[in-house]
Amino acid sequence: MPQAPKLQPAIYGGLFIGVLSALPFVNVCCCLWMIAGGAIAVYLMQQNHPYPVNAADGALVGLLAGIFGAIISGLLSIPINMAMGPVLQKAMQGWIMNNPEIPQESKSMLENMMARNAGFSAIGTIISVGIGMVVGAIFGLLGGLLGVAVFKKEGPPPPPPGTIDVYPPPPPLSTPPFSAPPPPPPPTNL
């Protein structure tokens, strides 16, 4: 039985997950993107395979898409955080200082934490990618299973492993010409 290609659909699903998860204001629904990326990977895998994709293949391609998505998101978030980090930090700091419901002690503690964590953190990015790989693998797997249920092709199941396809013999290339019926006997006059 031919195997469905898994790597290319998983990379495309991972790109979907990674790009949407790295964007600052879009990443709020990150688990939704992971499920959708796993389902997209299964859809692409099903389109390139003549037989219906089984649940194990769908789960595997969804899991791979979640892992690739976490790696791509981590790589894309580095320049985005370096560019947007100071802007977001200033906005957060202004919101904290102008909020009358936050006690003054909490305000000073949060301000000190923001001052210490300003800038890019390689360790924080590595930890974030590691956690993203675990979460992405779980939700990508769920998206892959959902994709199998939604995008499954209708058709005959694949043949069992080790079988050989046997086709009926082809028709003969040429057929003998039809023989004309014998001519009628000549009339006899008696």
Short mmCIF file of N, CA and C in Angstrom, two decimals:
data_model
loop_
_atom_site.label_atom_id
_atom_site.label_comp_id
_atom_site.label_asym_id
_atom_site.label_seq_id
_atom_site.Cartn_x
_atom_site.Cartn_y
_atom_site.Cartn_z
N MET A 1 0.85 -1.17 0.00
CA MET A 1 0.00 0.00 0.00
C MET A 1 0.90 1.23 0.00
N PRO A 2 0.66 2.18 -0.89
CA PRO A 2 1.50 3.37 -0.91
C PRO A 2 1.21 4.25 0.30
N GLN A 3 2.27 4.80 0.86
CA GLN A 3 2.14 5.67 2.02
C GLN A 3 1.83 7.09 1.57
N ALA A 4 1.01 7.78 2.32
CA ALA A 4 0.70 9.18 2.02
C ALA A 4 1.91 10.04 2.42
N PRO A 5 2.27 11.02 1.60
CA PRO A 5 3.39 11.89 1.97
C PRO A 5 3.01 12.74 3.18
N LYS A 6 3.88 12.78 4.17
CA LYS A 6 3.55 13.47 5.41
C LYS A 6 4.36 14.74 5.65
N LEU A 7 5.59 14.80 5.17
CA LEU A 7 6.48 15.89 5.53
C LEU A 7 6.02 17.23 4.94
N GLN A 8 5.74 17.25 3.65
CA GLN A 8 5.35 18.51 3.02
C GLN A 8 4.03 19.07 3.59
N PRO A 9 2.97 18.27 3.76
CA PRO A 9 1.76 18.82 4.39
C PRO A 9 2.00 19.29 5.82
N ALA A 10 2.87 18.58 6.55
CA ALA A 10 3.17 18.99 7.93
C ALA A 10 3.90 20.33 7.95
N ILE A 11 4.78 20.55 6.99
CA ILE A 11 5.49 21.84 6.94
C ILE A 11 4.52 22.97 6.61
N TYR A 12 3.61 22.74 5.66
CA TYR A 12 2.63 23.78 5.33
C TYR A 12 1.69 24.06 6.51
N GLY A 13 1.24 23.01 7.19
CA GLY A 13 0.42 23.21 8.38
C GLY A 13 1.19 23.93 9.47
N GLY A 14 2.49 23.60 9.61
CA GLY A 14 3.34 24.28 10.59
C GLY A 14 3.55 25.74 10.25
N LEU A 15 3.66 26.06 8.96
CA LEU A 15 3.77 27.47 8.56
C LEU A 15 2.52 28.25 8.96
N PHE A 16 1.36 27.65 8.74
CA PHE A 16 0.10 28.30 9.13
C PHE A 16 0.10 28.55 10.64
N ILE A 17 0.46 27.53 11.40
CA ILE A 17 0.48 27.66 12.86
C ILE A 17 1.51 28.70 13.30
N GLY A 18 2.72 28.59 12.76
CA GLY A 18 3.81 29.44 13.20
C GLY A 18 3.61 30.90 12.90
N VAL A 19 3.13 31.22 11.70
CA VAL A 19 2.95 32.63 11.35
C VAL A 19 1.84 33.25 12.19
N LEU A 20 0.71 32.57 12.32
CA LEU A 20 -0.38 33.16 13.08
C LEU A 20 -0.09 33.19 14.58
N SER A 21 0.70 32.26 15.08
CA SER A 21 1.03 32.27 16.50
C SER A 21 2.09 33.31 16.84
N ALA A 22 2.90 33.72 15.87
CA ALA A 22 3.96 34.69 16.14
C ALA A 22 3.46 36.13 16.09
N LEU A 23 2.36 36.38 15.41
CA LEU A 23 1.86 37.75 15.31
C LEU A 23 1.35 38.23 16.66
N PRO A 24 1.70 39.46 17.06
CA PRO A 24 1.41 39.91 18.43
C PRO A 24 -0.06 39.91 18.83
N PHE A 25 -0.97 40.39 18.01
CA PHE A 25 -2.36 40.51 18.44
C PHE A 25 -3.22 39.36 17.96
N VAL A 26 -2.70 38.55 17.06
CA VAL A 26 -3.46 37.42 16.53
C VAL A 26 -3.24 36.18 17.39
N ASN A 27 -2.14 36.12 18.12
CA ASN A 27 -1.77 34.90 18.84
C ASN A 27 -2.65 34.63 20.06
N VAL A 28 -3.66 35.42 20.29
CA VAL A 28 -4.56 35.18 21.42
C VAL A 28 -5.26 33.84 21.26
N CYS A 29 -5.58 33.48 20.04
CA CYS A 29 -6.27 32.21 19.75
C CYS A 29 -5.28 31.15 19.30
N CYS A 30 -4.14 31.02 19.97
CA CYS A 30 -3.07 30.16 19.47
C CYS A 30 -3.49 28.69 19.39
N CYS A 31 -4.28 28.22 20.34
CA CYS A 31 -4.69 26.81 20.29
C CYS A 31 -5.63 26.56 19.12
N LEU A 32 -6.42 27.55 18.75
CA LEU A 32 -7.28 27.43 17.58
C LEU A 32 -6.44 27.31 16.32
N TRP A 33 -5.34 28.09 16.24
CA TRP A 33 -4.47 28.01 15.07
C TRP A 33 -3.79 26.65 15.00
N MET A 34 -3.45 26.10 16.14
CA MET A 34 -2.79 24.79 16.15
C MET A 34 -3.73 23.69 15.67
N ILE A 35 -4.96 23.73 16.11
CA ILE A 35 -5.95 22.74 15.66
C ILE A 35 -6.21 22.91 14.16
N ALA A 36 -6.35 24.16 13.72
CA ALA A 36 -6.60 24.43 12.30
C ALA A 36 -5.39 24.03 11.46
N GLY A 37 -4.17 24.26 11.95
CA GLY A 37 -2.97 23.86 11.21
C GLY A 37 -2.86 22.36 11.06
N GLY A 38 -3.23 21.59 12.10
CA GLY A 38 -3.24 20.13 11.99
C GLY A 38 -4.27 19.65 10.99
N ALA A 39 -5.44 20.30 10.99
CA ALA A 39 -6.49 19.92 10.03
C ALA A 39 -6.09 20.28 8.60
N ILE A 40 -5.42 21.42 8.42
CA ILE A 40 -4.94 21.82 7.09
C ILE A 40 -3.91 20.82 6.58
N ALA A 41 -3.03 20.38 7.46
CA ALA A 41 -2.01 19.39 7.06
C ALA A 41 -2.67 18.09 6.59
N VAL A 42 -3.71 17.65 7.28
CA VAL A 42 -4.42 16.43 6.87
C VAL A 42 -5.14 16.66 5.54
N TYR A 43 -5.73 17.83 5.37
CA TYR A 43 -6.40 18.14 4.10
C TYR A 43 -5.41 18.06 2.94
N LEU A 44 -4.24 18.67 3.11
CA LEU A 44 -3.23 18.64 2.05
C LEU A 44 -2.72 17.22 1.81
N MET A 45 -2.57 16.45 2.87
CA MET A 45 -2.12 15.07 2.71
C MET A 45 -3.17 14.24 1.97
N GLN A 46 -4.44 14.46 2.28
CA GLN A 46 -5.52 13.71 1.64
C GLN A 46 -5.62 14.05 0.16
N GLN A 47 -5.35 15.30 -0.20
CA GLN A 47 -5.45 15.71 -1.60
C GLN A 47 -4.38 15.05 -2.47
N ASN A 48 -3.25 14.66 -1.87
CA ASN A 48 -2.16 14.05 -2.62
C ASN A 48 -2.12 12.54 -2.49
N HIS A 49 -3.18 11.93 -2.01
CA HIS A 49 -3.19 10.49 -1.76
C HIS A 49 -4.48 9.89 -2.33
N PRO A 50 -4.39 8.81 -3.11
CA PRO A 50 -5.60 8.27 -3.74
C PRO A 50 -6.54 7.55 -2.79
N TYR A 51 -6.03 7.03 -1.68
CA TYR A 51 -6.85 6.29 -0.74
C TYR A 51 -7.23 7.17 0.44
N PRO A 52 -8.27 6.81 1.19
CA PRO A 52 -8.60 7.58 2.40
C PRO A 52 -7.46 7.51 3.42
N VAL A 53 -7.20 8.62 4.07
CA VAL A 53 -6.15 8.70 5.08
C VAL A 53 -6.71 8.13 6.38
N ASN A 54 -5.93 7.28 7.05
CA ASN A 54 -6.41 6.70 8.30
C ASN A 54 -6.09 7.62 9.48
N ALA A 55 -6.63 7.33 10.63
CA ALA A 55 -6.49 8.19 11.80
C ALA A 55 -5.05 8.28 12.29
N ALA A 56 -4.30 7.20 12.17
CA ALA A 56 -2.91 7.22 12.63
C ALA A 56 -2.07 8.19 11.79
N ASP A 57 -2.26 8.16 10.47
CA ASP A 57 -1.53 9.08 9.61
C ASP A 57 -1.96 10.52 9.86
N GLY A 58 -3.24 10.74 10.08
CA GLY A 58 -3.73 12.08 10.38
C GLY A 58 -3.19 12.61 11.69
N ALA A 59 -3.14 11.75 12.70
CA ALA A 59 -2.59 12.18 13.99
C ALA A 59 -1.10 12.49 13.87
N LEU A 60 -0.38 11.68 13.11
CA LEU A 60 1.06 11.91 12.96
C LEU A 60 1.36 13.20 12.21
N VAL A 61 0.64 13.46 11.12
CA VAL A 61 0.90 14.68 10.36
C VAL A 61 0.45 15.92 11.16
N GLY A 62 -0.60 15.81 11.95
CA GLY A 62 -1.01 16.91 12.82
C GLY A 62 0.01 17.18 13.92
N LEU A 63 0.55 16.12 14.50
CA LEU A 63 1.59 16.26 15.52
C LEU A 63 2.83 16.94 14.94
N LEU A 64 3.25 16.51 13.75
CA LEU A 64 4.41 17.13 13.10
C LEU A 64 4.14 18.60 12.77
N ALA A 65 2.92 18.90 12.33
CA ALA A 65 2.58 20.29 12.02
C ALA A 65 2.65 21.15 13.28
N GLY A 66 2.21 20.63 14.42
CA GLY A 66 2.29 21.38 15.68
C GLY A 66 3.72 21.63 16.11
N ILE A 67 4.59 20.64 15.93
CA ILE A 67 6.00 20.82 16.29
C ILE A 67 6.67 21.82 15.35
N PHE A 68 6.43 21.68 14.04
CA PHE A 68 7.00 22.64 13.09
C PHE A 68 6.46 24.05 13.36
N GLY A 69 5.20 24.14 13.70
CA GLY A 69 4.60 25.44 14.00
C GLY A 69 5.25 26.12 15.19
N ALA A 70 5.58 25.36 16.23
CA ALA A 70 6.23 25.94 17.41
C ALA A 70 7.63 26.44 17.04
N ILE A 71 8.36 25.69 16.23
CA ILE A 71 9.70 26.11 15.83
C ILE A 71 9.62 27.37 14.97
N ILE A 72 8.71 27.38 14.00
CA ILE A 72 8.57 28.55 13.12
C ILE A 72 8.10 29.76 13.93
N SER A 73 7.17 29.56 14.85
CA SER A 73 6.70 30.66 15.68
C SER A 73 7.84 31.23 16.54
N GLY A 74 8.67 30.35 17.09
CA GLY A 74 9.80 30.81 17.87
C GLY A 74 10.79 31.62 17.06
N LEU A 75 11.05 31.16 15.83
CA LEU A 75 11.98 31.89 14.96
C LEU A 75 11.40 33.24 14.52
N LEU A 76 10.11 33.28 14.21
CA LEU A 76 9.50 34.53 13.78
C LEU A 76 9.28 35.50 14.94
N SER A 77 9.09 34.99 16.13
CA SER A 77 8.82 35.88 17.26
C SER A 77 10.04 36.66 17.71
N ILE A 78 11.25 36.18 17.37
CA ILE A 78 12.47 36.90 17.79
C ILE A 78 12.49 38.30 17.19
N PRO A 79 12.44 38.47 15.85
CA PRO A 79 12.47 39.84 15.34
C PRO A 79 11.21 40.64 15.68
N ILE A 80 10.07 39.96 15.77
CA ILE A 80 8.83 40.68 16.10
C ILE A 80 8.91 41.22 17.53
N ASN A 81 9.39 40.41 18.47
CA ASN A 81 9.52 40.88 19.85
C ASN A 81 10.58 41.96 19.99
N MET A 82 11.64 41.87 19.20
CA MET A 82 12.67 42.91 19.27
C MET A 82 12.13 44.23 18.74
N ALA A 83 11.27 44.19 17.74
CA ALA A 83 10.71 45.41 17.17
C ALA A 83 9.53 45.94 17.99
N MET A 84 8.65 45.04 18.41
CA MET A 84 7.43 45.47 19.08
C MET A 84 7.54 45.49 20.60
N GLY A 85 8.57 44.85 21.16
CA GLY A 85 8.70 44.75 22.60
C GLY A 85 8.66 46.08 23.33
N PRO A 86 9.48 47.06 22.94
CA PRO A 86 9.44 48.34 23.66
C PRO A 86 8.10 49.06 23.54
N VAL A 87 7.47 48.96 22.39
CA VAL A 87 6.18 49.62 22.20
C VAL A 87 5.12 48.98 23.10
N LEU A 88 5.09 47.65 23.12
CA LEU A 88 4.12 46.96 23.96
C LEU A 88 4.41 47.18 25.44
N GLN A 89 5.69 47.24 25.79
CA GLN A 89 6.05 47.44 27.19
C GLN A 89 5.62 48.83 27.66
N LYS A 90 5.81 49.84 26.81
CA LYS A 90 5.38 51.19 27.18
C LYS A 90 3.86 51.27 27.32
N ALA A 91 3.15 50.62 26.41
CA ALA A 91 1.69 50.63 26.48
C ALA A 91 1.20 49.94 27.75
N MET A 92 1.84 48.81 28.08
CA MET A 92 1.45 48.08 29.30
C MET A 92 1.77 48.91 30.54
N GLN A 93 2.92 49.55 30.53
CA GLN A 93 3.33 50.36 31.67
C GLN A 93 2.37 51.53 31.85
N GLY A 94 1.96 52.17 30.75
CA GLY A 94 1.00 53.28 30.84
C GLY A 94 -0.34 52.81 31.36
N TRP A 95 -0.79 51.61 30.94
CA TRP A 95 -2.06 51.09 31.41
C TRP A 95 -2.01 50.79 32.91
N ILE A 96 -0.87 50.23 33.35
CA ILE A 96 -0.74 49.89 34.78
C ILE A 96 -0.72 51.16 35.63
N MET A 97 0.03 52.16 35.19
CA MET A 97 0.15 53.37 35.99
C MET A 97 -1.16 54.17 36.02
N ASN A 98 -1.95 54.10 34.99
CA ASN A 98 -3.19 54.88 34.94
C ASN A 98 -4.41 54.12 35.46
N ASN A 99 -4.23 52.88 35.88
CA ASN A 99 -5.35 52.10 36.38
C ASN A 99 -5.49 52.33 37.88
N PRO A 100 -6.60 52.94 38.31
CA PRO A 100 -6.76 53.23 39.74
C PRO A 100 -7.08 51.99 40.59
N GLU A 101 -7.45 50.88 39.96
CA GLU A 101 -7.81 49.69 40.72
C GLU A 101 -6.58 48.90 41.18
N ILE A 102 -5.43 49.16 40.61
CA ILE A 102 -4.21 48.44 41.00
C ILE A 102 -3.56 49.20 42.16
N PRO A 103 -3.28 48.51 43.29
CA PRO A 103 -2.65 49.17 44.44
C PRO A 103 -1.25 49.68 44.08
N GLN A 104 -0.80 50.71 44.79
CA GLN A 104 0.50 51.33 44.50
C GLN A 104 1.65 50.34 44.68
N GLU A 105 1.58 49.45 45.68
CA GLU A 105 2.65 48.46 45.89
C GLU A 105 2.77 47.53 44.68
N SER A 106 1.63 47.12 44.15
CA SER A 106 1.64 46.25 42.96
C SER A 106 2.18 47.00 41.76
N LYS A 107 1.84 48.27 41.64
CA LYS A 107 2.35 49.05 40.52
C LYS A 107 3.87 49.14 40.55
N SER A 108 4.43 49.40 41.72
CA SER A 108 5.90 49.51 41.79
C SER A 108 6.56 48.15 41.55
N MET A 109 5.96 47.06 42.03
CA MET A 109 6.52 45.73 41.79
C MET A 109 6.48 45.38 40.30
N LEU A 110 5.36 45.65 39.64
CA LEU A 110 5.25 45.38 38.21
C LEU A 110 6.21 46.24 37.40
N GLU A 111 6.40 47.48 37.81
CA GLU A 111 7.33 48.37 37.11
C GLU A 111 8.76 47.87 37.23
N ASN A 112 9.14 47.39 38.41
CA ASN A 112 10.48 46.83 38.61
C ASN A 112 10.69 45.56 37.76
N MET A 113 9.65 44.72 37.69
CA MET A 113 9.76 43.49 36.89
C MET A 113 9.91 43.83 35.41
N MET A 114 9.18 44.83 34.94
CA MET A 114 9.27 45.22 33.53
C MET A 114 10.64 45.81 33.22
N ALA A 115 11.20 46.55 34.14
CA ALA A 115 12.52 47.16 33.92
C ALA A 115 13.59 46.08 33.83
N ARG A 116 13.48 45.02 34.63
CA ARG A 116 14.47 43.94 34.60
C ARG A 116 14.32 43.05 33.38
N ASN A 117 13.12 42.87 32.88
CA ASN A 117 12.88 41.96 31.76
C ASN A 117 12.85 42.67 30.41
N ALA A 118 13.32 43.90 30.34
CA ALA A 118 13.32 44.60 29.06
C ALA A 118 14.36 43.98 28.14
N GLY A 119 14.02 43.87 26.87
CA GLY A 119 14.97 43.34 25.89
C GLY A 119 14.67 41.90 25.53
N PHE A 120 15.59 41.32 24.77
CA PHE A 120 15.44 39.97 24.23
C PHE A 120 16.08 38.97 25.19
N SER A 121 15.41 37.86 25.43
CA SER A 121 15.92 36.82 26.30
C SER A 121 16.01 35.51 25.52
N ALA A 122 17.24 35.03 25.33
CA ALA A 122 17.44 33.78 24.59
C ALA A 122 16.88 32.60 25.37
N ILE A 123 17.10 32.60 26.68
CA ILE A 123 16.58 31.51 27.51
C ILE A 123 15.06 31.51 27.48
N GLY A 124 14.46 32.68 27.56
CA GLY A 124 13.00 32.76 27.50
C GLY A 124 12.45 32.26 26.18
N THR A 125 13.16 32.56 25.09
CA THR A 125 12.72 32.09 23.79
C THR A 125 12.84 30.58 23.68
N ILE A 126 13.93 30.01 24.19
CA ILE A 126 14.10 28.55 24.15
C ILE A 126 13.03 27.86 24.98
N ILE A 127 12.75 28.39 26.15
CA ILE A 127 11.70 27.80 27.00
C ILE A 127 10.34 27.93 26.32
N SER A 128 10.10 29.08 25.69
CA SER A 128 8.84 29.30 25.00
C SER A 128 8.67 28.33 23.84
N VAL A 129 9.75 28.08 23.08
CA VAL A 129 9.68 27.13 21.97
C VAL A 129 9.45 25.72 22.50
N GLY A 130 10.11 25.35 23.60
CA GLY A 130 9.92 24.01 24.18
C GLY A 130 8.49 23.78 24.63
N ILE A 131 7.94 24.76 25.33
CA ILE A 131 6.54 24.65 25.76
C ILE A 131 5.62 24.65 24.54
N GLY A 132 5.93 25.49 23.55
CA GLY A 132 5.13 25.53 22.34
C GLY A 132 5.16 24.22 21.58
N MET A 133 6.29 23.51 21.62
CA MET A 133 6.37 22.21 20.93
C MET A 133 5.45 21.19 21.60
N VAL A 134 5.42 21.20 22.92
CA VAL A 134 4.55 20.25 23.63
C VAL A 134 3.08 20.58 23.39
N VAL A 135 2.73 21.85 23.57
CA VAL A 135 1.34 22.27 23.37
C VAL A 135 0.95 22.12 21.90
N GLY A 136 1.87 22.50 21.00
CA GLY A 136 1.59 22.39 19.57
C GLY A 136 1.41 20.95 19.14
N ALA A 137 2.21 20.04 19.70
CA ALA A 137 2.07 18.63 19.36
C ALA A 137 0.70 18.10 19.78
N ILE A 138 0.26 18.48 20.97
CA ILE A 138 -1.03 17.99 21.48
C ILE A 138 -2.19 18.54 20.64
N PHE A 139 -2.22 19.87 20.45
CA PHE A 139 -3.34 20.46 19.71
C PHE A 139 -3.25 20.16 18.21
N GLY A 140 -2.04 20.05 17.67
CA GLY A 140 -1.89 19.66 16.27
C GLY A 140 -2.39 18.24 16.04
N LEU A 141 -2.11 17.34 16.99
CA LEU A 141 -2.61 15.97 16.91
C LEU A 141 -4.14 15.95 16.92
N LEU A 142 -4.73 16.74 17.81
CA LEU A 142 -6.19 16.82 17.84
C LEU A 142 -6.74 17.39 16.53
N GLY A 143 -6.05 18.40 15.98
CA GLY A 143 -6.46 18.95 14.69
C GLY A 143 -6.32 17.94 13.57
N GLY A 144 -5.28 17.11 13.64
CA GLY A 144 -5.11 16.06 12.63
C GLY A 144 -6.23 15.04 12.68
N LEU A 145 -6.63 14.64 13.88
CA LEU A 145 -7.75 13.71 14.00
C LEU A 145 -9.06 14.34 13.54
N LEU A 146 -9.23 15.61 13.85
CA LEU A 146 -10.41 16.32 13.37
C LEU A 146 -10.39 16.42 11.85
N GLY A 147 -9.22 16.67 11.28
CA GLY A 147 -9.10 16.75 9.83
C GLY A 147 -9.42 15.43 9.14
N VAL A 148 -9.03 14.31 9.76
CA VAL A 148 -9.36 13.00 9.19
C VAL A 148 -10.87 12.81 9.16
N ALA A 149 -11.53 13.22 10.22
CA ALA A 149 -12.99 13.05 10.29
C ALA A 149 -13.70 13.95 9.28
N VAL A 150 -13.17 15.14 9.05
CA VAL A 150 -13.85 16.10 8.18
C VAL A 150 -13.50 15.89 6.71
N PHE A 151 -12.22 15.64 6.40
CA PHE A 151 -11.76 15.63 5.02
C PHE A 151 -11.54 14.23 4.45
N LYS A 152 -12.04 13.20 5.08
CA LYS A 152 -11.80 11.83 4.60
C LYS A 152 -12.46 11.62 3.24
N LYS A 153 -11.69 11.06 2.32
CA LYS A 153 -12.20 10.75 0.98
C LYS A 153 -13.10 9.54 1.04
N GLU A 154 -14.09 9.56 0.19
CA GLU A 154 -14.92 8.37 0.02
C GLU A 154 -14.28 7.51 -1.05
N GLY A 155 -14.22 6.27 -0.82
CA GLY A 155 -13.62 5.39 -1.81
C GLY A 155 -13.30 4.06 -1.18
N PRO A 156 -12.79 3.14 -1.98
CA PRO A 156 -12.47 1.83 -1.43
C PRO A 156 -11.28 1.94 -0.48
N PRO A 157 -11.27 1.11 0.54
CA PRO A 157 -10.11 1.13 1.44
C PRO A 157 -8.88 0.61 0.69
N PRO A 158 -7.71 0.98 1.15
CA PRO A 158 -6.52 0.49 0.48
C PRO A 158 -6.38 -1.02 0.66
N PRO A 159 -5.71 -1.67 -0.28
CA PRO A 159 -5.54 -3.12 -0.13
C PRO A 159 -4.65 -3.43 1.06
N PRO A 160 -4.81 -4.62 1.66
CA PRO A 160 -3.95 -4.97 2.79
C PRO A 160 -2.49 -5.06 2.36
N PRO A 161 -1.58 -4.86 3.28
CA PRO A 161 -0.16 -4.91 2.93
C PRO A 161 0.22 -6.29 2.40
N GLY A 162 1.10 -6.30 1.42
CA GLY A 162 1.60 -7.55 0.86
C GLY A 162 0.74 -8.14 -0.23
N THR A 163 -0.32 -7.46 -0.61
CA THR A 163 -1.15 -7.99 -1.68
C THR A 163 -0.70 -7.43 -3.02
N ILE A 164 -1.06 -8.13 -4.06
CA ILE A 164 -0.72 -7.71 -5.41
C ILE A 164 -2.02 -7.43 -6.12
N ASP A 165 -2.06 -6.31 -6.80
CA ASP A 165 -3.26 -5.98 -7.56
C ASP A 165 -3.35 -6.89 -8.77
N VAL A 166 -4.49 -7.57 -8.92
CA VAL A 166 -4.72 -8.45 -10.06
C VAL A 166 -5.84 -7.84 -10.88
N TYR A 167 -5.54 -7.58 -12.11
CA TYR A 167 -6.52 -6.98 -13.01
C TYR A 167 -7.03 -8.04 -13.96
N PRO A 168 -8.25 -7.89 -14.49
CA PRO A 168 -8.76 -8.87 -15.46
C PRO A 168 -7.94 -8.78 -16.74
N PRO A 169 -7.89 -9.89 -17.48
CA PRO A 169 -7.08 -9.85 -18.72
C PRO A 169 -7.69 -8.87 -19.71
N PRO A 170 -6.83 -8.23 -20.49
CA PRO A 170 -7.36 -7.27 -21.47
C PRO A 170 -8.06 -8.01 -22.60
N PRO A 171 -8.95 -7.34 -23.28
CA PRO A 171 -9.63 -7.99 -24.41
C PRO A 171 -8.61 -8.24 -25.53
N PRO A 172 -8.91 -9.21 -26.40
CA PRO A 172 -7.95 -9.47 -27.50
C PRO A 172 -7.80 -8.24 -28.38
N LEU A 173 -6.62 -8.12 -28.94
CA LEU A 173 -6.34 -6.94 -29.75
C LEU A 173 -7.17 -6.90 -31.03
N SER A 174 -7.34 -8.07 -31.69
CA SER A 174 -8.16 -8.06 -32.90
C SER A 174 -9.15 -9.20 -32.81
N THR A 175 -10.27 -8.98 -33.40
CA THR A 175 -11.29 -10.03 -33.41
C THR A 175 -11.35 -10.60 -34.83
N PRO A 176 -11.63 -11.88 -34.94
CA PRO A 176 -11.70 -12.44 -36.29
C PRO A 176 -12.85 -11.79 -37.05
N PRO A 177 -12.65 -11.60 -38.33
CA PRO A 177 -13.74 -10.97 -39.10
C PRO A 177 -14.95 -11.88 -39.12
N PHE A 178 -16.06 -11.24 -39.19
CA PHE A 178 -17.29 -12.03 -39.28
C PHE A 178 -17.30 -12.77 -40.63
N SER A 179 -17.69 -14.00 -40.60
CA SER A 179 -17.80 -14.73 -41.87
C SER A 179 -19.20 -14.47 -42.43
N ALA A 180 -19.22 -14.23 -43.67
CA ALA A 180 -20.50 -13.95 -44.32
C ALA A 180 -21.31 -15.24 -44.38
N PRO A 181 -22.60 -15.13 -44.26
CA PRO A 181 -23.39 -16.35 -44.35
C PRO A 181 -23.24 -16.95 -45.76
N PRO A 182 -23.35 -18.23 -45.84
CA PRO A 182 -23.19 -18.84 -47.17
C PRO A 182 -24.28 -18.35 -48.12
N PRO A 183 -23.94 -18.26 -49.40
CA PRO A 183 -24.96 -17.77 -50.34
C PRO A 183 -26.10 -18.78 -50.45
N PRO A 184 -27.26 -18.31 -50.75
CA PRO A 184 -28.39 -19.23 -50.86
C PRO A 184 -28.19 -20.17 -52.07
N PRO A 185 -28.70 -21.36 -51.98
CA PRO A 185 -28.52 -22.29 -53.11
C PRO A 185 -29.26 -21.77 -54.35
N PRO A 186 -28.72 -22.08 -55.49
CA PRO A 186 -29.41 -21.61 -56.71
C PRO A 186 -30.77 -22.28 -56.85
N PRO A 187 -31.68 -21.59 -57.40
CA PRO A 187 -33.02 -22.17 -57.54
C PRO A 187 -33.00 -23.31 -58.57
N THR A 188 -33.69 -24.26 -58.29
CA THR A 188 -33.79 -25.39 -59.20
C THR A 188 -35.16 -25.41 -59.83
N ASN A 189 -35.19 -25.65 -61.16
CA ASN A 189 -36.46 -25.73 -61.85
C ASN A 189 -36.69 -27.16 -62.26
N LEU A 190 -37.68 -27.74 -61.87
CA LEU A 190 -38.00 -29.08 -62.26
C LEU A 190 -39.15 -29.14 -63.10
#
